[in-house]
Short mmCIF file of C-alpha atoms in Angstrom, two decimals:
data_model
loop_
_atom_site.label_atom_id
_atom_site.label_comp_id
_atom_site.label_asym_id
_atom_site.label_seq_id
_atom_site.Cartn_x
_atom_site.Cartn_y
_atom_site.Cartn_z
CA MET A 130 19.72 -190.69 201.41
CA SER A 131 20.92 -192.00 198.04
CA GLN A 132 19.85 -190.31 194.84
CA ASP A 133 17.69 -193.31 193.96
CA ALA A 134 15.99 -193.19 197.36
CA ARG A 135 15.42 -189.46 196.99
CA PHE A 136 13.80 -189.71 193.54
CA LEU A 137 11.78 -192.75 194.60
CA GLN A 138 10.52 -190.65 197.49
CA ALA A 139 9.26 -188.09 194.96
CA ALA A 140 7.28 -190.92 193.31
CA ILE A 141 5.90 -192.01 196.70
CA GLU A 142 4.76 -188.47 197.43
CA GLN A 143 2.95 -188.50 194.09
CA ALA A 144 1.11 -191.68 195.08
CA GLN A 145 -0.04 -189.99 198.26
CA GLN A 146 -1.12 -186.90 196.33
CA SER A 147 -3.12 -189.10 193.94
CA LEU A 148 -5.13 -190.58 196.84
CA GLU A 149 -6.00 -187.14 198.12
CA ALA A 150 -6.57 -185.46 194.74
CA GLY A 151 -9.09 -188.15 193.78
CA LYS A 152 -11.01 -187.64 197.02
CA ARG A 153 -10.99 -183.88 196.60
CA HIS A 154 -12.25 -183.97 193.00
CA THR A 155 -14.61 -186.92 192.97
CA GLY A 156 -15.08 -188.21 196.51
CA THR A 157 -13.23 -191.39 195.51
CA PRO A 158 -9.53 -191.77 196.30
CA GLY A 159 -7.27 -191.66 193.28
CA VAL A 160 -5.27 -194.82 192.56
CA PRO A 161 -2.18 -194.36 194.80
CA ILE A 162 0.61 -195.04 192.35
CA GLY A 163 3.28 -192.43 191.62
CA ALA A 164 6.29 -192.04 189.36
CA ALA A 165 9.27 -189.80 188.69
CA LEU A 166 11.71 -189.49 185.80
CA ALA A 167 15.29 -188.39 186.27
CA VAL A 168 17.76 -187.67 183.47
CA GLU A 169 21.02 -188.63 185.16
CA ASP A 170 21.00 -186.65 188.39
CA ALA A 171 18.29 -184.16 187.45
CA LEU A 172 14.64 -184.76 188.30
CA ARG A 173 12.77 -184.06 185.08
CA ALA A 174 9.13 -184.82 185.93
CA VAL A 175 6.79 -186.49 188.39
CA GLY A 176 3.31 -187.90 187.83
CA HIS A 177 0.62 -190.13 189.23
CA ASN A 178 -2.26 -192.31 188.18
CA GLN A 179 -5.11 -190.16 186.81
CA ARG A 180 -7.86 -192.76 186.28
CA ILE A 181 -10.17 -191.23 188.86
CA GLN A 182 -9.09 -187.61 188.53
CA LYS A 183 -9.20 -187.37 184.73
CA GLY A 184 -11.13 -190.52 183.80
CA ASP A 185 -8.17 -191.46 181.64
CA PRO A 186 -7.22 -195.14 181.34
CA ILE A 187 -3.83 -194.51 179.74
CA LEU A 188 -2.57 -192.27 182.54
CA HIS A 189 -0.92 -194.83 184.76
CA ALA A 190 1.63 -193.06 186.97
CA GLU A 191 4.58 -193.81 184.69
CA MET A 192 2.67 -192.62 181.62
CA ASP A 193 1.52 -189.42 183.33
CA CYS A 194 5.14 -188.80 184.28
CA LEU A 195 6.44 -189.42 180.73
CA SER A 196 3.71 -187.14 179.40
CA ARG A 197 4.68 -184.36 181.80
CA ALA A 198 8.36 -184.82 180.94
CA GLY A 199 7.47 -183.80 177.39
CA ARG A 200 9.48 -184.48 174.25
CA LEU A 201 12.94 -185.80 175.07
CA SER A 202 15.74 -186.92 172.78
CA ALA A 203 16.70 -190.58 172.55
CA ALA A 204 20.00 -189.59 174.20
CA ASP A 205 18.14 -188.19 177.22
CA TYR A 206 15.89 -191.25 177.55
CA ALA A 207 19.00 -193.44 177.42
CA ARG A 208 20.42 -191.55 180.42
CA SER A 209 17.14 -191.70 182.36
CA THR A 210 15.84 -193.68 185.29
CA LEU A 211 12.11 -194.16 185.78
CA TYR A 212 11.00 -194.37 189.43
CA THR A 213 7.69 -195.99 190.25
CA THR A 214 5.89 -197.08 193.38
CA LEU A 215 4.64 -200.31 191.77
CA TRP A 216 6.18 -202.74 189.29
CA PRO A 217 5.34 -201.51 185.76
CA CYS A 218 2.48 -203.07 183.83
CA LYS A 219 2.78 -204.17 180.20
CA MET A 220 1.80 -200.72 178.89
CA CYS A 221 4.26 -198.80 181.05
CA ALA A 222 7.09 -201.26 180.47
CA GLY A 223 6.29 -201.02 176.75
CA ALA A 224 6.64 -197.24 176.93
CA ALA A 225 10.02 -197.59 178.67
CA ALA A 226 11.11 -200.10 176.02
CA LEU A 227 9.94 -197.86 173.15
CA TYR A 228 11.91 -194.88 174.38
CA GLY A 229 14.99 -196.81 175.45
CA ILE A 230 14.72 -196.16 179.18
CA ARG A 231 17.12 -198.73 180.55
CA ARG A 232 16.62 -198.52 184.29
CA VAL A 233 13.50 -198.67 186.46
CA VAL A 234 13.58 -198.33 190.26
CA CYS A 235 10.46 -199.50 192.04
CA ALA A 236 9.17 -199.63 195.62
CA ASP A 237 6.86 -202.64 195.33
CA PRO A 238 7.30 -205.76 193.21
CA GLY A 239 3.52 -206.33 193.29
CA SER A 240 3.94 -210.00 192.43
CA ASP A 241 1.72 -211.10 195.34
CA LEU A 242 -1.28 -209.09 194.11
CA ALA A 243 -4.13 -211.21 192.70
CA GLY A 244 -3.96 -211.41 188.91
CA SER A 245 -0.48 -209.95 188.75
CA GLU A 246 0.49 -212.49 186.08
CA LEU A 247 -1.93 -210.72 183.74
CA TRP A 248 -0.88 -207.08 184.03
CA ARG A 249 2.77 -207.13 185.16
CA SER A 250 5.54 -206.81 182.61
CA THR A 251 7.47 -210.04 182.40
CA ASP A 252 11.11 -210.67 183.14
CA ALA A 253 11.48 -211.87 179.54
CA PHE A 254 10.13 -208.62 178.09
CA LEU A 255 12.28 -206.49 180.40
CA ALA A 256 15.40 -208.51 179.59
CA GLU A 257 14.78 -208.41 175.83
CA ASN A 258 14.54 -204.67 176.08
CA GLN A 259 17.59 -204.39 178.32
CA ILE A 260 15.61 -202.77 181.13
CA GLU A 261 17.30 -203.18 184.49
CA MET A 262 14.86 -203.41 187.41
CA VAL A 263 16.00 -202.18 190.81
CA LEU A 264 13.82 -202.91 193.83
CA LEU A 265 14.03 -200.42 196.69
CA ALA A 266 11.25 -201.87 198.80
CA ASP A 267 9.19 -199.33 200.73
CA ARG A 268 7.05 -201.10 203.31
CA SER A 269 4.91 -198.09 204.10
CA MET A 270 4.06 -197.49 200.41
CA GLN A 271 3.32 -201.20 199.98
CA GLN A 272 0.90 -201.07 202.91
CA THR A 273 -0.84 -197.94 201.63
CA PHE A 274 -1.29 -199.55 198.24
CA ARG A 275 -2.59 -202.85 199.63
CA GLN A 276 -5.10 -200.99 201.78
CA PHE A 277 -6.38 -199.28 198.64
CA VAL A 278 -6.68 -202.62 196.82
CA ARG A 279 -8.66 -204.05 199.76
CA ASP A 280 -10.92 -200.99 199.99
CA TYR A 281 -11.47 -200.47 196.25
CA PRO A 282 -10.95 -203.81 194.51
CA ASP A 283 -13.12 -202.81 191.54
CA LEU A 284 -11.06 -199.70 190.86
CA TRP A 285 -7.81 -201.62 191.05
CA ASN A 286 -9.17 -204.33 188.77
CA GLU A 287 -10.28 -201.71 186.28
CA ASP A 288 -6.82 -200.13 186.34
CA VAL A 289 -5.25 -203.38 185.17
CA GLY A 290 -7.98 -204.53 182.80
CA ALA A 291 -9.27 -207.31 185.08
CA MET B 223 -17.38 -201.90 152.48
CA SER B 224 -16.84 -204.32 155.38
CA GLN B 225 -17.12 -203.12 158.96
CA ASP B 226 -13.37 -203.51 159.41
CA ALA B 227 -12.69 -201.46 156.28
CA ARG B 228 -15.11 -198.78 157.45
CA PHE B 229 -13.55 -198.42 160.92
CA LEU B 230 -10.05 -198.56 159.46
CA GLN B 231 -11.12 -195.71 157.18
CA ALA B 232 -12.00 -193.68 160.30
CA ALA B 233 -8.42 -194.26 161.51
CA ILE B 234 -7.02 -193.21 158.12
CA GLU B 235 -9.05 -190.00 158.25
CA GLN B 236 -7.54 -189.33 161.69
CA ALA B 237 -4.04 -189.69 160.23
CA GLN B 238 -4.88 -187.12 157.58
CA GLN B 239 -6.35 -184.79 160.21
CA SER B 240 -3.16 -185.12 162.26
CA LEU B 241 -1.02 -183.93 159.35
CA GLU B 242 -3.21 -180.87 158.89
CA ALA B 243 -3.79 -180.08 162.58
CA GLY B 244 -0.04 -180.04 163.19
CA LYS B 245 0.52 -177.59 160.34
CA ARG B 246 -2.30 -175.35 161.54
CA HIS B 247 -1.08 -175.20 165.15
CA THR B 248 2.69 -175.25 164.79
CA GLY B 249 3.61 -174.98 161.11
CA THR B 250 4.94 -178.55 161.25
CA PRO B 251 2.76 -181.43 160.05
CA GLY B 252 1.51 -183.71 162.80
CA VAL B 253 2.69 -187.32 162.67
CA PRO B 254 0.15 -188.91 160.27
CA ILE B 255 -0.91 -191.95 162.24
CA GLY B 256 -4.53 -192.53 163.23
CA ALA B 257 -6.55 -195.03 165.22
CA ALA B 258 -10.10 -196.03 166.06
CA LEU B 259 -11.63 -198.28 168.70
CA ALA B 260 -14.83 -200.23 168.12
CA VAL B 261 -16.68 -202.21 170.78
CA GLU B 262 -18.23 -204.95 168.62
CA ASP B 263 -20.04 -203.05 165.87
CA ALA B 264 -20.10 -199.63 167.55
CA LEU B 265 -17.36 -197.06 166.94
CA ARG B 266 -16.37 -195.87 170.40
CA ALA B 267 -13.54 -193.40 169.78
CA VAL B 268 -11.00 -192.16 167.26
CA GLY B 269 -7.63 -190.52 167.85
CA HIS B 270 -4.34 -189.55 166.29
CA ASN B 271 -0.72 -188.93 167.15
CA GLN B 272 -0.38 -185.72 169.18
CA ARG B 273 3.39 -185.35 169.45
CA ILE B 274 3.48 -182.11 167.47
CA GLN B 275 0.07 -180.76 168.42
CA LYS B 276 0.33 -181.33 172.19
CA GLY B 277 4.05 -181.99 172.63
CA ASP B 278 3.06 -185.27 174.27
CA PRO B 279 5.26 -188.32 173.71
CA ILE B 280 2.75 -190.84 175.07
CA LEU B 281 -0.02 -189.84 172.67
CA HIS B 282 0.66 -192.21 169.83
CA ALA B 283 -2.54 -192.59 167.80
CA GLU B 284 -3.65 -195.76 169.59
CA MET B 285 -3.04 -194.19 173.01
CA ASP B 286 -4.89 -190.99 172.11
CA CYS B 287 -7.78 -193.18 170.96
CA LEU B 288 -7.80 -195.26 174.17
CA SER B 289 -7.65 -192.05 176.19
CA ARG B 290 -10.63 -190.58 174.32
CA ALA B 291 -12.56 -193.84 174.72
CA GLY B 292 -12.42 -193.25 178.47
CA ARG B 293 -12.89 -195.84 181.20
CA LEU B 294 -14.20 -199.11 179.78
CA SER B 295 -14.93 -202.40 181.51
CA ALA B 296 -12.76 -205.44 180.90
CA ALA B 297 -15.79 -207.00 179.19
CA ASP B 298 -15.94 -204.11 176.71
CA TYR B 299 -12.22 -204.22 175.98
CA ALA B 300 -12.53 -207.95 175.36
CA ARG B 301 -15.18 -207.25 172.68
CA SER B 302 -13.13 -204.46 171.09
CA THR B 303 -11.06 -204.11 167.96
CA LEU B 304 -8.35 -201.47 167.72
CA TYR B 305 -7.83 -200.02 164.23
CA THR B 306 -4.54 -198.34 163.42
CA THR B 307 -2.86 -197.00 160.32
CA LEU B 308 0.56 -198.38 161.36
CA TRP B 309 1.65 -201.56 163.13
CA PRO B 310 1.61 -200.87 166.90
CA CYS B 311 4.81 -200.07 168.74
CA LYS B 312 5.81 -201.71 172.01
CA MET B 313 3.93 -199.11 174.10
CA CYS B 314 0.69 -199.35 172.15
CA ALA B 315 0.79 -203.14 171.94
CA GLY B 316 1.48 -203.13 175.69
CA ALA B 317 -1.64 -201.03 176.25
CA ALA B 318 -3.71 -203.46 174.16
CA ALA B 319 -2.26 -206.38 176.14
CA LEU B 320 -2.93 -204.68 179.49
CA TYR B 321 -6.58 -204.10 178.72
CA GLY B 322 -7.19 -207.41 176.97
CA ILE B 323 -7.88 -206.03 173.51
CA ARG B 324 -7.61 -209.17 171.41
CA ARG B 325 -7.82 -207.88 167.85
CA VAL B 326 -5.89 -205.17 166.02
CA VAL B 327 -6.56 -204.25 162.38
CA CYS B 328 -3.85 -202.25 160.69
CA ALA B 329 -3.24 -200.62 157.30
CA ASP B 330 0.54 -200.78 157.18
CA PRO B 331 2.85 -203.49 158.58
CA GLY B 332 5.71 -200.94 158.74
CA SER B 333 8.31 -203.69 158.80
CA ASP B 334 10.27 -202.12 155.95
CA LEU B 335 10.82 -198.84 157.85
CA ALA B 336 14.39 -198.28 159.05
CA GLY B 337 14.80 -199.29 162.70
CA SER B 338 11.46 -201.07 162.83
CA GLU B 339 13.03 -203.94 164.81
CA LEU B 340 13.47 -201.47 167.68
CA TRP B 341 10.00 -199.96 168.03
CA ARG B 342 7.58 -202.53 166.57
CA SER B 343 5.80 -204.95 168.86
CA THR B 344 7.03 -208.46 168.23
CA ASP B 345 5.06 -211.45 167.02
CA ALA B 346 6.09 -213.21 170.25
CA PHE B 347 4.63 -210.48 172.47
CA LEU B 348 1.42 -210.32 170.44
CA ALA B 349 1.01 -214.09 170.51
CA GLU B 350 1.71 -214.33 174.25
CA ASN B 351 -1.01 -211.79 174.82
CA GLN B 352 -3.40 -213.46 172.38
CA ILE B 353 -3.62 -210.39 170.18
CA GLU B 354 -4.73 -211.26 166.65
CA MET B 355 -3.26 -208.93 164.00
CA VAL B 356 -5.26 -208.35 160.82
CA LEU B 357 -3.58 -206.53 157.94
CA LEU B 358 -5.88 -204.58 155.64
CA ALA B 359 -3.20 -202.93 153.56
CA ASP B 360 -3.98 -199.40 152.39
CA ARG B 361 -1.51 -198.35 149.72
CA SER B 362 -2.49 -194.69 149.76
CA MET B 363 -2.04 -194.43 153.57
CA GLN B 364 1.28 -196.26 153.31
CA GLN B 365 2.46 -193.74 150.70
CA THR B 366 1.33 -190.74 152.76
CA PHE B 367 3.18 -192.09 155.78
CA ARG B 368 6.39 -192.87 153.88
CA GLN B 369 6.37 -189.37 152.38
CA PHE B 370 6.20 -187.98 155.94
CA VAL B 371 9.11 -190.19 157.04
CA ARG B 372 11.18 -188.96 154.06
CA ASP B 373 10.30 -185.32 154.70
CA TYR B 374 10.62 -185.35 158.50
CA PRO B 375 13.00 -188.16 159.46
CA ASP B 376 13.91 -186.50 162.78
CA LEU B 377 10.29 -186.29 163.88
CA TRP B 378 9.65 -189.89 162.99
CA ASN B 379 12.79 -191.02 164.79
CA GLU B 380 11.76 -189.05 167.86
CA ASP B 381 8.32 -190.68 167.79
CA VAL B 382 9.89 -194.13 168.11
CA GLY B 383 12.75 -193.25 170.45
CA ALA B 384 15.46 -193.51 167.79
#
């Protein structure tokens, strides 16, 4: 398994944990989106969406992960890759752009989801900020996520401001 | 005092509190940037930068404020104004765009700060996302912030990924 596949797997495990943690704490599944941050070949942090678990709208998976990674130098961010189970939204792509994260590996382009033109970061924004997107499609994760969207459309809409 | 000036004042008070809270907890002043969120004419939440206090890189003032505001409906975000003492960075503007906040009032355009072209949200991004920017310049807040940047250039650079 490549390093990218291995770290993306850590993000996928976070998405699964989010589903279960939400159920355990509130009876409602947590939004199943996970993330991981690696500084070169070292895994620095993992995280997942915390909307249900913590009632926190800013804790998308990528943001939870960057929060858990703590204060890093610009040099470390520049050597980092952000792994995420779903294409980053405008907030999460903005965070990557702010900190100079130049590479994002994701399991699901999410472009077929209803309303994706509203929440997804655009190619133009990513290119302007020199963020390379790498798609390592994971069919099983995509199916899990789409099942969640079908079962809990209101939660998913809320998570992307729709 | 207009409603905008009153809510912006709440954000300015948060910036001052951040300075002092940082000193109290860690001996280092907190980054003096504050924010407030109003849903129409009701103040919903305030917040401030928490880099020093919580060691959290995602808690810019606007993000801390959105976190404290908790889960809001898209309809509420659409009726909201975000108040901030400094022009929003790419992450914070991205969060406003994600949730459909259409109006940001700020005390300091920050365009004269070194490196501002790297961290500031662009006019193009704001326009694409239909975010109206209102500048209510506050000279005293601008001076407080510039004194912080002069005294703690490394902290400020870290806060914007430089």
